[in-house]
Amino acid sequence: MDPIREAMLKKSRSAKLEQRGKLISLLCISLIVIVVVAILLCGIER
């Protein structure tokens, strides 16, 4: 396999960091949604 093709297929460091950032932000958003739903359920029960 020639080096140009290898470089194209291999993920760059910035792409890995971007993927990690997207994952972390998705986890944070889902955590916030869970907290909001829990607060709403507690408010409805009262």
PDB file of N, CA and C in Angstrom:
ATOM      1  N   MET A   1       0.850  -1.190   0.000  1.00  0.00           N
ATOM      2  CA  MET A   1       0.000   0.000   0.000  1.00  0.00           C
ATOM      3  C   MET A   1       0.889   1.244   0.000  1.00  0.00           C
ATOM      4  N   ASP A   2       0.606   2.167  -0.887  1.00  0.00           N
ATOM      5  CA  ASP A   2       1.460   3.357  -0.971  1.00  0.00           C
ATOM      6  C   ASP A   2       1.176   4.319   0.191  1.00  0.00           C
ATOM      7  N   PRO A   3       2.163   5.142   0.554  1.00  0.00           N
ATOM      8  CA  PRO A   3       2.040   6.001   1.747  1.00  0.00           C
ATOM      9  C   PRO A   3       0.914   7.032   1.669  1.00  0.00           C
ATOM     10  N   ILE A   4       0.586   7.513   0.471  1.00  0.00           N
ATOM     11  CA  ILE A   4      -0.485   8.510   0.343  1.00  0.00           C
ATOM     12  C   ILE A   4      -1.824   7.886   0.724  1.00  0.00           C
ATOM     13  N   ARG A   5      -2.056   6.691   0.216  1.00  0.00           N
ATOM     14  CA  ARG A   5      -3.313   5.988   0.525  1.00  0.00           C
ATOM     15  C   ARG A   5      -3.398   5.675   2.022  1.00  0.00           C
ATOM     16  N   GLU A   6      -2.265   5.288   2.605  1.00  0.00           N
ATOM     17  CA  GLU A   6      -2.228   5.003   4.040  1.00  0.00           C
ATOM     18  C   GLU A   6      -2.568   6.246   4.849  1.00  0.00           C
ATOM     19  N   ALA A   7      -2.001   7.385   4.454  1.00  0.00           N
ATOM     20  CA  ALA A   7      -2.257   8.643   5.156  1.00  0.00           C
ATOM     21  C   ALA A   7      -3.722   9.050   5.039  1.00  0.00           C
ATOM     22  N   MET A   8      -4.340   8.746   3.898  1.00  0.00           N
ATOM     23  CA  MET A   8      -5.751   9.097   3.704  1.00  0.00           C
ATOM     24  C   MET A   8      -6.661   8.243   4.589  1.00  0.00           C
ATOM     25  N   LEU A   9      -6.314   6.964   4.733  1.00  0.00           N
ATOM     26  CA  LEU A   9      -7.169   6.050   5.486  1.00  0.00           C
ATOM     27  C   LEU A   9      -7.007   6.210   6.994  1.00  0.00           C
ATOM     28  N   LYS A  10      -5.789   6.581   7.419  1.00  0.00           N
ATOM     29  CA  LYS A  10      -5.527   6.711   8.847  1.00  0.00           C
ATOM     30  C   LYS A  10      -6.172   7.991   9.380  1.00  0.00           C
ATOM     31  N   LYS A  11      -6.892   7.881  10.492  1.00  0.00           N
ATOM     32  CA  LYS A  11      -7.544   9.058  11.070  1.00  0.00           C
ATOM     33  C   LYS A  11      -6.498   9.976  11.682  1.00  0.00           C
ATOM     34  N   SER A  12      -6.645  11.252  11.426  1.00  0.00           N
ATOM     35  CA  SER A  12      -5.708  12.216  11.989  1.00  0.00           C
ATOM     36  C   SER A  12      -6.027  12.454  13.464  1.00  0.00           C
ATOM     37  N   ARG A  13      -5.077  13.081  14.156  1.00  0.00           N
ATOM     38  CA  ARG A  13      -5.235  13.332  15.584  1.00  0.00           C
ATOM     39  C   ARG A  13      -6.408  14.269  15.843  1.00  0.00           C
ATOM     40  N   SER A  14      -6.547  15.283  14.992  1.00  0.00           N
ATOM     41  CA  SER A  14      -7.638  16.243  15.178  1.00  0.00           C
ATOM     42  C   SER A  14      -8.996  15.583  14.963  1.00  0.00           C
ATOM     43  N   ALA A  15      -9.066  14.644  14.032  1.00  0.00           N
ATOM     44  CA  ALA A  15     -10.328  13.933  13.798  1.00  0.00           C
ATOM     45  C   ALA A  15     -10.696  13.087  15.013  1.00  0.00           C
ATOM     46  N   LYS A  16      -9.694  12.444  15.620  1.00  0.00           N
ATOM     47  CA  LYS A  16      -9.953  11.655  16.824  1.00  0.00           C
ATOM     48  C   LYS A  16     -10.429  12.550  17.962  1.00  0.00           C
ATOM     49  N   LEU A  17      -9.768  13.718  18.136  1.00  0.00           N
ATOM     50  CA  LEU A  17     -10.163  14.647  19.189  1.00  0.00           C
ATOM     51  C   LEU A  17     -11.572  15.170  18.946  1.00  0.00           C
ATOM     52  N   GLU A  18     -11.897  15.450  17.686  1.00  0.00           N
ATOM     53  CA  GLU A  18     -13.235  15.941  17.350  1.00  0.00           C
ATOM     54  C   GLU A  18     -14.283  14.882  17.668  1.00  0.00           C
ATOM     55  N   GLN A  19     -13.985  13.631  17.344  1.00  0.00           N
ATOM     56  CA  GLN A  19     -14.908  12.529  17.630  1.00  0.00           C
ATOM     57  C   GLN A  19     -15.124  12.399  19.135  1.00  0.00           C
ATOM     58  N   ARG A  20     -14.026  12.513  19.903  1.00  0.00           N
ATOM     59  CA  ARG A  20     -14.116  12.424  21.358  1.00  0.00           C
ATOM     60  C   ARG A  20     -14.947  13.575  21.912  1.00  0.00           C
ATOM     61  N   GLY A  21     -14.748  14.771  21.360  1.00  0.00           N
ATOM     62  CA  GLY A  21     -15.512  15.940  21.800  1.00  0.00           C
ATOM     63  C   GLY A  21     -16.994  15.779  21.535  1.00  0.00           C
ATOM     64  N   LYS A  22     -17.327  15.240  20.373  1.00  0.00           N
ATOM     65  CA  LYS A  22     -18.737  15.005  20.047  1.00  0.00           C
ATOM     66  C   LYS A  22     -19.347  14.012  21.024  1.00  0.00           C
ATOM     67  N   LEU A  23     -18.603  12.965  21.352  1.00  0.00           N
ATOM     68  CA  LEU A  23     -19.094  11.943  22.272  1.00  0.00           C
ATOM     69  C   LEU A  23     -19.327  12.530  23.661  1.00  0.00           C
ATOM     70  N   ILE A  24     -18.364  13.331  24.144  1.00  0.00           N
ATOM     71  CA  ILE A  24     -18.486  13.942  25.466  1.00  0.00           C
ATOM     72  C   ILE A  24     -19.674  14.890  25.514  1.00  0.00           C
ATOM     73  N   SER A  25     -19.841  15.717  24.467  1.00  0.00           N
ATOM     74  CA  SER A  25     -20.965  16.653  24.453  1.00  0.00           C
ATOM     75  C   SER A  25     -22.296  15.907  24.392  1.00  0.00           C
ATOM     76  N   LEU A  26     -22.345  14.802  23.654  1.00  0.00           N
ATOM     77  CA  LEU A  26     -23.567  14.007  23.586  1.00  0.00           C
ATOM     78  C   LEU A  26     -23.905  13.420  24.956  1.00  0.00           C
ATOM     79  N   LEU A  27     -22.893  12.931  25.673  1.00  0.00           N
ATOM     80  CA  LEU A  27     -23.113  12.393  27.014  1.00  0.00           C
ATOM     81  C   LEU A  27     -23.612  13.471  27.964  1.00  0.00           C
ATOM     82  N   CYS A  28     -23.027  14.676  27.878  1.00  0.00           N
ATOM     83  CA  CYS A  28     -23.450  15.784  28.740  1.00  0.00           C
ATOM     84  C   CYS A  28     -24.898  16.172  28.453  1.00  0.00           C
ATOM     85  N   ILE A  29     -25.251  16.258  27.175  1.00  0.00           N
ATOM     86  CA  ILE A  29     -26.623  16.623  26.806  1.00  0.00           C
ATOM     87  C   ILE A  29     -27.613  15.583  27.320  1.00  0.00           C
ATOM     88  N   SER A  30     -27.271  14.305  27.172  1.00  0.00           N
ATOM     89  CA  SER A  30     -28.175  13.255  27.642  1.00  0.00           C
ATOM     90  C   SER A  30     -28.310  13.291  29.165  1.00  0.00           C
ATOM     91  N   LEU A  31     -27.224  13.600  29.869  1.00  0.00           N
ATOM     92  CA  LEU A  31     -27.273  13.713  31.325  1.00  0.00           C
ATOM     93  C   LEU A  31     -28.182  14.861  31.743  1.00  0.00           C
ATOM     94  N   ILE A  32     -28.066  16.009  31.064  1.00  0.00           N
ATOM     95  CA  ILE A  32     -28.914  17.167  31.357  1.00  0.00           C
ATOM     96  C   ILE A  32     -30.381  16.820  31.118  1.00  0.00           C
ATOM     97  N   VAL A  33     -30.666  16.127  30.015  1.00  0.00           N
ATOM     98  CA  VAL A  33     -32.048  15.739  29.703  1.00  0.00           C
ATOM     99  C   VAL A  33     -32.603  14.828  30.794  1.00  0.00           C
ATOM    100  N   ILE A  34     -31.804  13.879  31.258  1.00  0.00           N
ATOM    101  CA  ILE A  34     -32.245  12.960  32.314  1.00  0.00           C
ATOM    102  C   ILE A  34     -32.564  13.731  33.591  1.00  0.00           C
ATOM    103  N   VAL A  35     -31.708  14.697  33.955  1.00  0.00           N
ATOM    104  CA  VAL A  35     -31.930  15.497  35.164  1.00  0.00           C
ATOM    105  C   VAL A  35     -33.213  16.309  35.035  1.00  0.00           C
ATOM    106  N   VAL A  36     -33.416  16.940  33.870  1.00  0.00           N
ATOM    107  CA  VAL A  36     -34.621  17.746  33.655  1.00  0.00           C
ATOM    108  C   VAL A  36     -35.876  16.881  33.746  1.00  0.00           C
ATOM    109  N   VAL A  37     -35.837  15.700  33.141  1.00  0.00           N
ATOM    110  CA  VAL A  37     -36.994  14.791  33.194  1.00  0.00           C
ATOM    111  C   VAL A  37     -37.264  14.366  34.635  1.00  0.00           C
ATOM    112  N   ALA A  38     -36.216  14.088  35.400  1.00  0.00           N
ATOM    113  CA  ALA A  38     -36.385  13.689  36.799  1.00  0.00           C
ATOM    114  C   ALA A  38     -37.018  14.820  37.605  1.00  0.00           C
ATOM    115  N   ILE A  39     -36.584  16.060  37.371  1.00  0.00           N
ATOM    116  CA  ILE A  39     -37.151  17.214  38.073  1.00  0.00           C
ATOM    117  C   ILE A  39     -38.626  17.370  37.713  1.00  0.00           C
ATOM    118  N   LEU A  40     -38.943  17.231  36.432  1.00  0.00           N
ATOM    119  CA  LEU A  40     -40.341  17.355  35.999  1.00  0.00           C
ATOM    120  C   LEU A  40     -41.211  16.266  36.623  1.00  0.00           C
ATOM    121  N   LEU A  41     -40.706  15.040  36.681  1.00  0.00           N
ATOM    122  CA  LEU A  41     -41.476  13.950  37.282  1.00  0.00           C
ATOM    123  C   LEU A  41     -41.708  14.198  38.771  1.00  0.00           C
ATOM    124  N   CYS A  42     -40.707  14.719  39.457  1.00  0.00           N
ATOM    125  CA  CYS A  42     -40.864  15.042  40.878  1.00  0.00           C
ATOM    126  C   CYS A  42     -41.889  16.159  41.051  1.00  0.00           C
ATOM    127  N   GLY A  43     -41.890  17.132  40.164  1.00  0.00           N
ATOM    128  CA  GLY A  43     -42.852  18.231  40.232  1.00  0.00           C
ATOM    129  C   GLY A  43     -44.268  17.761  39.971  1.00  0.00           C
ATOM    130  N   ILE A  44     -44.442  16.823  39.051  1.00  0.00           N
ATOM    131  CA  ILE A  44     -45.776  16.309  38.721  1.00  0.00           C
ATOM    132  C   ILE A  44     -46.340  15.491  39.890  1.00  0.00           C
ATOM    133  N   GLU A  45     -45.477  14.741  40.563  1.00  0.00           N
ATOM    134  CA  GLU A  45     -45.933  13.875  41.653  1.00  0.00           C
ATOM    135  C   GLU A  45     -46.435  14.664  42.858  1.00  0.00           C
ATOM    136  N   ARG A  46     -45.966  15.898  43.026  1.00  0.00           N
ATOM    137  CA  ARG A  46     -46.361  16.667  44.214  1.00  0.00           C
ATOM    138  C   ARG A  46     -47.765  17.163  44.148  1.00  0.00           C
TER     139      ARG A  46
END
